[in-house]
Short mmCIF file of N, CA and C and ligand atoms in Angstrom, two decimals:
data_model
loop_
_atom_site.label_atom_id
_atom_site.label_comp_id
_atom_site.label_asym_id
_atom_site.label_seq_id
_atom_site.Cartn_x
_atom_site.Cartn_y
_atom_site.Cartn_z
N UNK A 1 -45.77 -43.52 -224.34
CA UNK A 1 -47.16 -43.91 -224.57
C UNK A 1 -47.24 -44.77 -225.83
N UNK A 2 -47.83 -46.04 -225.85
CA UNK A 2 -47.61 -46.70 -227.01
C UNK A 2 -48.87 -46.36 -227.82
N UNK A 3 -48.95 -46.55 -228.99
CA UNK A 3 -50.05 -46.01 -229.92
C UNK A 3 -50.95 -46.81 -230.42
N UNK A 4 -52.40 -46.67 -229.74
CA UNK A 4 -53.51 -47.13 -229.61
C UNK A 4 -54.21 -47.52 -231.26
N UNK A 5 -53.14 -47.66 -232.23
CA UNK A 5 -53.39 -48.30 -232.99
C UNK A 5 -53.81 -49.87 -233.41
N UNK A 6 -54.18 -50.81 -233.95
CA UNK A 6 -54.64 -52.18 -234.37
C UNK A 6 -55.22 -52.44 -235.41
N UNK A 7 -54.62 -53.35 -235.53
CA UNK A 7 -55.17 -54.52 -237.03
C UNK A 7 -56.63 -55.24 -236.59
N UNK A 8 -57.55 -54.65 -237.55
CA UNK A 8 -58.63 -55.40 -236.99
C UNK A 8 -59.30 -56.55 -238.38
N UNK A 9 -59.41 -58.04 -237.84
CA UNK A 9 -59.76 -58.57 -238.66
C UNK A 9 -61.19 -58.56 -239.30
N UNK A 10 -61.47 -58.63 -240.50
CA UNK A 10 -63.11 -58.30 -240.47
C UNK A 10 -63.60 -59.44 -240.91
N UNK A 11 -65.48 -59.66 -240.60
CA UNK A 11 -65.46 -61.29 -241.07
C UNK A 11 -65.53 -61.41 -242.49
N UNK A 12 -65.62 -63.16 -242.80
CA UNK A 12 -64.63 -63.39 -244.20
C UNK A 12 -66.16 -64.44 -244.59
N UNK A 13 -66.39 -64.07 -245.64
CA UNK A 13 -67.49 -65.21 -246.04
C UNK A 13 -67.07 -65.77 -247.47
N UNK A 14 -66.53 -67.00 -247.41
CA UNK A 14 -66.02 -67.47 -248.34
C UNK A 14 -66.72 -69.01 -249.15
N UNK A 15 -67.06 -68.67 -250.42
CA UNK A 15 -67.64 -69.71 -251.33
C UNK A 15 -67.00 -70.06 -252.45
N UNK A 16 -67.41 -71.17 -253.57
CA UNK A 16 -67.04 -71.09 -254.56
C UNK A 16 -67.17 -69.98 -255.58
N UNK A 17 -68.07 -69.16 -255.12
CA UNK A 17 -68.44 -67.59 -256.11
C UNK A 17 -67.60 -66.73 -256.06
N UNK A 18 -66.44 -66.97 -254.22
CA UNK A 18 -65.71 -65.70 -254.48
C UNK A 18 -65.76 -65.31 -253.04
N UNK A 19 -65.12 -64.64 -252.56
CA UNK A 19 -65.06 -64.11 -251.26
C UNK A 19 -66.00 -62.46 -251.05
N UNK A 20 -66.16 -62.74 -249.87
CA UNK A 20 -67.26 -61.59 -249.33
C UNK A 20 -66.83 -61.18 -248.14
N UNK A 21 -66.01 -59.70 -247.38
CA UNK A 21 -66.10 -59.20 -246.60
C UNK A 21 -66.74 -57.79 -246.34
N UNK A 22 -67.01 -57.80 -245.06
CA UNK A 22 -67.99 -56.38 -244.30
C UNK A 22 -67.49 -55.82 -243.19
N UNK A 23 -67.82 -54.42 -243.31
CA UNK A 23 -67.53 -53.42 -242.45
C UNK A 23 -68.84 -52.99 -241.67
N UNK A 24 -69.30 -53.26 -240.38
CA UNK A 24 -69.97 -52.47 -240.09
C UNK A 24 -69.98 -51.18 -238.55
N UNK A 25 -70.64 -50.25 -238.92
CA UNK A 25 -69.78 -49.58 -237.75
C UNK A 25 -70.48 -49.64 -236.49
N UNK A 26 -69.00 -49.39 -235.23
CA UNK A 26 -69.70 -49.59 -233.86
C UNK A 26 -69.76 -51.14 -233.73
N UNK A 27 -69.48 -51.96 -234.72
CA UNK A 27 -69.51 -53.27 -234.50
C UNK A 27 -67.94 -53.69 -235.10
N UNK A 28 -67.82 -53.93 -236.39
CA UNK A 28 -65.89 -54.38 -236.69
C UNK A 28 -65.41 -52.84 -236.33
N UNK A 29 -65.71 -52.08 -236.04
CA UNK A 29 -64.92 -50.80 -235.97
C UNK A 29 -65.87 -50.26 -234.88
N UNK A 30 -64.72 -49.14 -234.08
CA UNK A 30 -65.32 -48.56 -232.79
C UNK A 30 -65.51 -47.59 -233.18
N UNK A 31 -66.47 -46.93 -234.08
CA UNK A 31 -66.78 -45.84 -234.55
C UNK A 31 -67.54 -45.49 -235.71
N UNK A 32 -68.49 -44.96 -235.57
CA UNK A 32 -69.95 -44.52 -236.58
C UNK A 32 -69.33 -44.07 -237.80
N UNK A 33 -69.47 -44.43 -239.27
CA UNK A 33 -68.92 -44.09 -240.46
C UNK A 33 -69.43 -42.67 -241.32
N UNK A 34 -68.61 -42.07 -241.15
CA UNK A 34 -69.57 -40.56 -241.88
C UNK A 34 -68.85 -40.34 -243.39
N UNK A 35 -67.78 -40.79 -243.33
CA UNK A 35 -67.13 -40.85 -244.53
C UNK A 35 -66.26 -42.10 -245.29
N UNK A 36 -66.34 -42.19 -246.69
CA UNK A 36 -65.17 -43.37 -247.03
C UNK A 36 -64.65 -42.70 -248.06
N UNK A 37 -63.24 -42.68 -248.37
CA UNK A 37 -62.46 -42.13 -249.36
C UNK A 37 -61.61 -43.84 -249.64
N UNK A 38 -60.93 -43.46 -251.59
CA UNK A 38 -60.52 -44.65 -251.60
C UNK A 38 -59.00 -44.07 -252.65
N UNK A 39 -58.44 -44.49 -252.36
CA UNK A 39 -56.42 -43.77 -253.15
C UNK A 39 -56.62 -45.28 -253.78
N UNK A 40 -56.03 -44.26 -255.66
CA UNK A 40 -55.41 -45.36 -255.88
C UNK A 40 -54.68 -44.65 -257.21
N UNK A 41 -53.99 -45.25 -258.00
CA UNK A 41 -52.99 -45.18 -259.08
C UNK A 41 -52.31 -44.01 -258.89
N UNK A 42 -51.31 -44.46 -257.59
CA UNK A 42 -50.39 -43.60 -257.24
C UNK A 42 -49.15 -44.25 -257.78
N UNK A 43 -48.44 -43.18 -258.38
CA UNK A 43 -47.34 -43.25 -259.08
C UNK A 43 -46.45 -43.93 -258.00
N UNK A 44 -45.59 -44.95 -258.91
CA UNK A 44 -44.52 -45.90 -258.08
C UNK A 44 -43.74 -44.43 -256.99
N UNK A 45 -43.18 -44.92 -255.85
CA UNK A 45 -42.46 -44.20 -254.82
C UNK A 45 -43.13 -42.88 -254.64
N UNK A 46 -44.58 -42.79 -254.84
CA UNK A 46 -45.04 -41.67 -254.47
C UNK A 46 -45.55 -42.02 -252.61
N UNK A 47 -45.91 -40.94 -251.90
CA UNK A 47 -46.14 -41.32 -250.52
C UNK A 47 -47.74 -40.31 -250.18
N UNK A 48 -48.60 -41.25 -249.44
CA UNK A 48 -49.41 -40.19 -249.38
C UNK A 48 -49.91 -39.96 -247.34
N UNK A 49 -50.62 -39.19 -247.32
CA UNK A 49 -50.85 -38.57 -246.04
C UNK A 49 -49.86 -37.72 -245.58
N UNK A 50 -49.17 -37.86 -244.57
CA UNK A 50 -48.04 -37.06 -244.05
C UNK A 50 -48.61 -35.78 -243.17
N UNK A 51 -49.64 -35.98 -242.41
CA UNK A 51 -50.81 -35.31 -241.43
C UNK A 51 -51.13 -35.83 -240.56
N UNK A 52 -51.41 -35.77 -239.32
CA UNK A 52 -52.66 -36.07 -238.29
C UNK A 52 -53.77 -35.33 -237.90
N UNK A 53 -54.72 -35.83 -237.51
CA UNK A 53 -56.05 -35.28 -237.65
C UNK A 53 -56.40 -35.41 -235.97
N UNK A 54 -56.73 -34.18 -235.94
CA UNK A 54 -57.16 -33.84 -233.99
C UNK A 54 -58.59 -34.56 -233.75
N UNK A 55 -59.36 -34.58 -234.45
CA UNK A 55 -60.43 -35.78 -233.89
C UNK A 55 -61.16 -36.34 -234.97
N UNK A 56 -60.29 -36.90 -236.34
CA UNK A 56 -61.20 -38.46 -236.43
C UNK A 56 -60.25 -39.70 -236.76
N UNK A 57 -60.88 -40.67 -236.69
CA UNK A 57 -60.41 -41.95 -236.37
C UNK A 57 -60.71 -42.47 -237.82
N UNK A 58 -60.03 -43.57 -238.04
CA UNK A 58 -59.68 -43.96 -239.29
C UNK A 58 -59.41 -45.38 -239.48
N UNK A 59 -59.96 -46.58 -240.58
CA UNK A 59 -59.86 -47.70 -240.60
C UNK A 59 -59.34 -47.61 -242.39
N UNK A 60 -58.25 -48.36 -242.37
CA UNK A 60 -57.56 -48.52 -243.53
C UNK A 60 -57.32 -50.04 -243.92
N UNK A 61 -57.90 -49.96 -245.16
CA UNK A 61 -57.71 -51.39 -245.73
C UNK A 61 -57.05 -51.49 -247.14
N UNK A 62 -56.37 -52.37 -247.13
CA UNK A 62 -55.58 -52.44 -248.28
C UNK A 62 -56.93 -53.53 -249.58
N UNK A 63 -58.04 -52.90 -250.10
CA UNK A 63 -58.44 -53.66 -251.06
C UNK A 63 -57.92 -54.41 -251.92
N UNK A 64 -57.26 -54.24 -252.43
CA UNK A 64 -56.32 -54.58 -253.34
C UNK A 64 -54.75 -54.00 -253.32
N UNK A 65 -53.73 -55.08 -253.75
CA UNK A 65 -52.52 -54.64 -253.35
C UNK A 65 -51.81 -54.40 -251.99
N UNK A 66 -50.83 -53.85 -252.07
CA UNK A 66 -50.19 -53.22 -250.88
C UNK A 66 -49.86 -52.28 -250.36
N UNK A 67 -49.69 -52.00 -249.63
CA UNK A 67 -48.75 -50.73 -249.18
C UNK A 67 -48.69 -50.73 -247.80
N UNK A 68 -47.45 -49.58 -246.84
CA UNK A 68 -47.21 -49.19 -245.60
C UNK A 68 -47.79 -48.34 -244.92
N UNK A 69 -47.94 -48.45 -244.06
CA UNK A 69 -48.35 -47.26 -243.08
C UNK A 69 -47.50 -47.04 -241.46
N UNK A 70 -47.19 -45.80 -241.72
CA UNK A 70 -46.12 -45.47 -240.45
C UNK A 70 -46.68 -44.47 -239.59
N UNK A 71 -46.88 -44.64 -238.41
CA UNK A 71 -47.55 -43.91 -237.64
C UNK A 71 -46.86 -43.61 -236.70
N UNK A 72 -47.44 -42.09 -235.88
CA UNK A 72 -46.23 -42.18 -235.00
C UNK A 72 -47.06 -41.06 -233.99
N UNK A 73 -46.79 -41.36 -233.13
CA UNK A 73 -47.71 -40.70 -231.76
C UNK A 73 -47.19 -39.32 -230.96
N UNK A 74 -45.68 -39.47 -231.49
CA UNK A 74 -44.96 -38.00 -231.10
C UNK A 74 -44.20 -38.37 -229.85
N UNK A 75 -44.41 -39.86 -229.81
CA UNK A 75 -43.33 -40.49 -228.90
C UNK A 75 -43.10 -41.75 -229.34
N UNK A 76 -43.53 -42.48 -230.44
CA UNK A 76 -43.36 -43.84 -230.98
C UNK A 76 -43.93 -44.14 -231.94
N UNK A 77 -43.16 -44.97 -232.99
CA UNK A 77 -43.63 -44.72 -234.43
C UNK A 77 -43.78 -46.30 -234.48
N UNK A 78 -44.93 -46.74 -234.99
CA UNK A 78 -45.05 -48.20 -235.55
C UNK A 78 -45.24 -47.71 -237.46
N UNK A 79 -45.03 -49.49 -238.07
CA UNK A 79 -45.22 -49.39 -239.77
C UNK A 79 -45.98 -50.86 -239.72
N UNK A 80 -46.86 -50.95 -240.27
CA UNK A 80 -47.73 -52.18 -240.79
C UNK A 80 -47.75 -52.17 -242.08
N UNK A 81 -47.99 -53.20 -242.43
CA UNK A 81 -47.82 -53.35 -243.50
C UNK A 81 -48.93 -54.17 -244.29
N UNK A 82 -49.74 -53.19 -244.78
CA UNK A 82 -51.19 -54.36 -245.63
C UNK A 82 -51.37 -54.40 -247.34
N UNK A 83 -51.74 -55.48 -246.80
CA UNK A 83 -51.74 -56.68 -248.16
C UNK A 83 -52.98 -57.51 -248.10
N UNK A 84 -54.09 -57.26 -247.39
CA UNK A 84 -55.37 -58.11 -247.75
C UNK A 84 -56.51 -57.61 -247.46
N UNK A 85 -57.78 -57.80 -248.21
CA UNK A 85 -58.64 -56.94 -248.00
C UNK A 85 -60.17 -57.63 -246.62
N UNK A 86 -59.48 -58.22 -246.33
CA UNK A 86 -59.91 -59.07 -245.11
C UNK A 86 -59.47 -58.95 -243.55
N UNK A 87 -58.99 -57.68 -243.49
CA UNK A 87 -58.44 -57.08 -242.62
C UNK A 87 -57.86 -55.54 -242.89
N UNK A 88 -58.19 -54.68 -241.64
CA UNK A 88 -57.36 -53.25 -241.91
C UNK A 88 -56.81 -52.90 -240.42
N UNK A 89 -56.45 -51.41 -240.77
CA UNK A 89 -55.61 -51.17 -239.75
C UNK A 89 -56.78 -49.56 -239.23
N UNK A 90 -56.98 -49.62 -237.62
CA UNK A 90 -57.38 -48.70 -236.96
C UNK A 90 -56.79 -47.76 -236.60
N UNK A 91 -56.82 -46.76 -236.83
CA UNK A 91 -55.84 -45.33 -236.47
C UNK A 91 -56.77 -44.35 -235.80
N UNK A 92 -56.70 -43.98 -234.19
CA UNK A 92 -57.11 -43.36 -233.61
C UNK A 92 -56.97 -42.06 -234.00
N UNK A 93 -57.55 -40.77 -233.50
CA UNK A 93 -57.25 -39.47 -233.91
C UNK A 93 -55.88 -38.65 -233.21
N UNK A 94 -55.11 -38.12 -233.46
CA UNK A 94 -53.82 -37.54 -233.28
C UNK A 94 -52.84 -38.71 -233.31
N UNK A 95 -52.74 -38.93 -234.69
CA UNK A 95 -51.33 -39.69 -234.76
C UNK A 95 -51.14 -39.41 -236.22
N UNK A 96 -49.77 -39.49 -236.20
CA UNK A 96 -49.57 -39.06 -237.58
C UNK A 96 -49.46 -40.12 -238.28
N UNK A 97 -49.99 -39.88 -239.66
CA UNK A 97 -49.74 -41.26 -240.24
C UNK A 97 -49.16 -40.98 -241.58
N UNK A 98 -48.16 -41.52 -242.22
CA UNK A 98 -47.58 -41.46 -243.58
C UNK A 98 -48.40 -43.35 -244.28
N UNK A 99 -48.07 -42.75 -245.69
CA UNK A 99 -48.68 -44.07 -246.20
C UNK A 99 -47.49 -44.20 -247.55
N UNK A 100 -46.66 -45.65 -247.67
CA UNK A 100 -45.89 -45.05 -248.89
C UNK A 100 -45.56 -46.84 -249.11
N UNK A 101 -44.33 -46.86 -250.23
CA UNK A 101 -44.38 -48.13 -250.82
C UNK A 101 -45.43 -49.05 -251.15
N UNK A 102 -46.42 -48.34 -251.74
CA UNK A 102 -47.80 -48.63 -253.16
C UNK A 102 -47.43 -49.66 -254.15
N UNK A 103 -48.02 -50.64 -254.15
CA UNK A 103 -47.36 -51.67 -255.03
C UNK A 103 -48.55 -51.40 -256.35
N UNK A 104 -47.84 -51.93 -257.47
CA UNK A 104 -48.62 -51.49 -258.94
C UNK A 104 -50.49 -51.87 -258.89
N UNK A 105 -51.21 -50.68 -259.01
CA UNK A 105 -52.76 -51.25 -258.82
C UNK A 105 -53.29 -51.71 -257.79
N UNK A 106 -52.84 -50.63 -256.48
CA UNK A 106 -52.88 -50.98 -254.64
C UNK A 106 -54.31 -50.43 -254.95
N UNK A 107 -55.17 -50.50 -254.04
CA UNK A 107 -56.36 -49.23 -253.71
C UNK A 107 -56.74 -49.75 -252.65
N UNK A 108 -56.57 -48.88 -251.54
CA UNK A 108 -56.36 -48.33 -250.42
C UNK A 108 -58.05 -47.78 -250.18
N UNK A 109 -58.98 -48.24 -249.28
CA UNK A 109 -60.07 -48.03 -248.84
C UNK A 109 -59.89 -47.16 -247.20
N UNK A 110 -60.59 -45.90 -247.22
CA UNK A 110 -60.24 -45.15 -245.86
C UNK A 110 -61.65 -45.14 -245.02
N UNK A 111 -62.13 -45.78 -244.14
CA UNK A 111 -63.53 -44.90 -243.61
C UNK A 111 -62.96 -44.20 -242.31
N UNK A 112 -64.13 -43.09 -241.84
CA UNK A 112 -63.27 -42.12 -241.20
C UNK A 112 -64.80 -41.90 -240.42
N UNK A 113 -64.16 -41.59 -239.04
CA UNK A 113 -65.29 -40.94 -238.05
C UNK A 113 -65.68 -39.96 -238.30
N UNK A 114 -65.29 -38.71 -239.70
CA UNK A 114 -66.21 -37.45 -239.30
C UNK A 114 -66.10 -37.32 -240.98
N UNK A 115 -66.66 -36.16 -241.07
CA UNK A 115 -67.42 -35.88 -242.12
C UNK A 115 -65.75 -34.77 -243.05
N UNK A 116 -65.20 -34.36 -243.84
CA UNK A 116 -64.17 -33.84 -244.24
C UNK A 116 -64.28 -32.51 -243.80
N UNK A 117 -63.01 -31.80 -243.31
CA UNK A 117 -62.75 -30.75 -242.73
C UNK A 117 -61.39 -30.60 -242.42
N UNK A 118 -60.97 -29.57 -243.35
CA UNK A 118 -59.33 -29.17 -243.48
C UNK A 118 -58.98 -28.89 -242.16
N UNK A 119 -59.59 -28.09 -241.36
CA UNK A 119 -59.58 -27.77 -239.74
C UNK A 119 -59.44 -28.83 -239.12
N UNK A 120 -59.57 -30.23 -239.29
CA UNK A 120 -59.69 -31.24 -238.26
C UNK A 120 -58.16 -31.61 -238.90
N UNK A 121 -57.35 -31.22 -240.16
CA UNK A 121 -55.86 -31.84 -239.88
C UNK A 121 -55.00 -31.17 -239.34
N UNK A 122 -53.78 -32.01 -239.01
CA UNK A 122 -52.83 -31.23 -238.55
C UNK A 122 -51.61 -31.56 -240.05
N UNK A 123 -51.03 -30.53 -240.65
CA UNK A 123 -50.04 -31.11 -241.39
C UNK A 123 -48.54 -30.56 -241.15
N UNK A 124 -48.46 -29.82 -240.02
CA UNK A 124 -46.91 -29.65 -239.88
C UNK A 124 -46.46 -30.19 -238.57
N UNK A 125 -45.33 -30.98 -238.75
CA UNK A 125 -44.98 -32.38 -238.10
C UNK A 125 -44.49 -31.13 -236.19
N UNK A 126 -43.96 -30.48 -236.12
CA UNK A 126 -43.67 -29.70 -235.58
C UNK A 126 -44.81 -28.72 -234.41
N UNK A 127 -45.96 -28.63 -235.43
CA UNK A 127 -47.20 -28.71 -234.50
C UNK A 127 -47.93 -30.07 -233.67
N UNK A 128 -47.57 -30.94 -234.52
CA UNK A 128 -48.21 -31.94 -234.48
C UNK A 128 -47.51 -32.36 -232.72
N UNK A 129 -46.04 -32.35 -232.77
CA UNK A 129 -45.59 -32.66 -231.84
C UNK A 129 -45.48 -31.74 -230.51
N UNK A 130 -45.67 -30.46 -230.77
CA UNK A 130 -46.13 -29.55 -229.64
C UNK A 130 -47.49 -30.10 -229.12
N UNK A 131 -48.42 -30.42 -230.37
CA UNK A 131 -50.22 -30.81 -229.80
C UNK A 131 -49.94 -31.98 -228.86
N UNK A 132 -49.77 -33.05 -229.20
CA UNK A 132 -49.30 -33.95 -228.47
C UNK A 132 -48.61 -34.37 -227.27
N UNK A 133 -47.32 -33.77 -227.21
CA UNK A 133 -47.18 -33.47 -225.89
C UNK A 133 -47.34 -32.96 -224.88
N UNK A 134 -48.80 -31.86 -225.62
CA UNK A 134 -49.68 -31.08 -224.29
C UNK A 134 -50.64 -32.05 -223.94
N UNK A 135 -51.18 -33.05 -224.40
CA UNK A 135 -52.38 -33.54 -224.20
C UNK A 135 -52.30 -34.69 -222.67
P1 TYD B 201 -55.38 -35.57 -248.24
O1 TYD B 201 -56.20 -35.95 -247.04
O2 TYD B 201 -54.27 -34.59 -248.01
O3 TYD B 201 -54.81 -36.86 -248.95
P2 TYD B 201 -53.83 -37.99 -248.38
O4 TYD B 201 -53.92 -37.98 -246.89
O5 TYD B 201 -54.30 -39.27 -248.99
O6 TYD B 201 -52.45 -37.68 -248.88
O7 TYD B 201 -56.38 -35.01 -249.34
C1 TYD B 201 -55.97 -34.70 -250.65
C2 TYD B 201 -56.97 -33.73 -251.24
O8 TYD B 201 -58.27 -34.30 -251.29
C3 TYD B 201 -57.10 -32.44 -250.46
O9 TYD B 201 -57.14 -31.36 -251.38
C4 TYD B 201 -58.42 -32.53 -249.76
C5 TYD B 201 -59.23 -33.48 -250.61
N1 TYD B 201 -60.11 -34.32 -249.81
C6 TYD B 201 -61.46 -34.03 -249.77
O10 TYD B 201 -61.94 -33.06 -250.38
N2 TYD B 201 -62.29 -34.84 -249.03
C7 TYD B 201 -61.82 -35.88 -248.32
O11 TYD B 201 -62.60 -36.60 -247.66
C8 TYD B 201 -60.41 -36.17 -248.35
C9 TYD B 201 -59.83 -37.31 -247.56
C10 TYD B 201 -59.60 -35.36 -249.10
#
């Protein structure tokens, strides 16, 4: 099963003042925004996530800086790699996602389909892959 992940571009409004991009939901993203979290001054070779979440969906943008993201469906693992804040990456719910190689002063913008709830992750890779291959 390949993983219903994508890079979605968002629009770009660009002047001499400076660039301007927007998120809005149900429109650049297939999904109503209940939450935004934002990572940043993570220590060089630190890695973050290393969980999947049983039902919410997730749009990741690299604001500033860089970093990876490796995802993996419990039968196929993709890594993207972002670097602009004019585009992010869509992550459906049950996939695992790691996030690592943070370049100095990255910050990493998350919006998320549901509201926070430790119950909605999954963090042991081992469950994760039993959940998955029942579905
Ligand atoms: P976690 O999701 O594990 O971080 P990451 O996936 O980036 O490695 O969250 C780290 C901590 O922050 C954890 O104690 C839960 C808390 N947290 C909230 O309270 N609300 C939130 O919306 C998020 C994403 C995390």
């Amino acid at each position: 099963m390949k993983i219903d992940s994508r890079i979605i571009q968002l629009p770009r409004f660009l002047d001499e003042r400076g660039n301007l991009s927007v998120i809005e939901e149900d429109k650049d993203i297939p999904f109503k925004i209940q939450r935004s979290h934002w990572i940043y001054d993570v220590p060089g070779g630190e890695k973050r996530g290393g969980h999947a979440y049983k039902s919410t969906q997730q749009f990741i943008i690299a604001l500033s800086g860089s970093f990876d993201i490796l995802l993996d469906n419990g039968e196929n693992q993709t890594c993207y790699h972002l670097n602009r804040s004019y585009y992010g990456l869509y992550v459906p719910e049950m996939i695992w996602c790691e996030m690592d190689n943070f370049s100095t002063n990255s910050l990493a913008l998350i919006v998320s389909s549901t509201e926070y709830d430790e119950q909605d992750y999954i963090r042991d890779y081992n469950q994760f892959k039993q959940l998955s291959s029942a579905q």
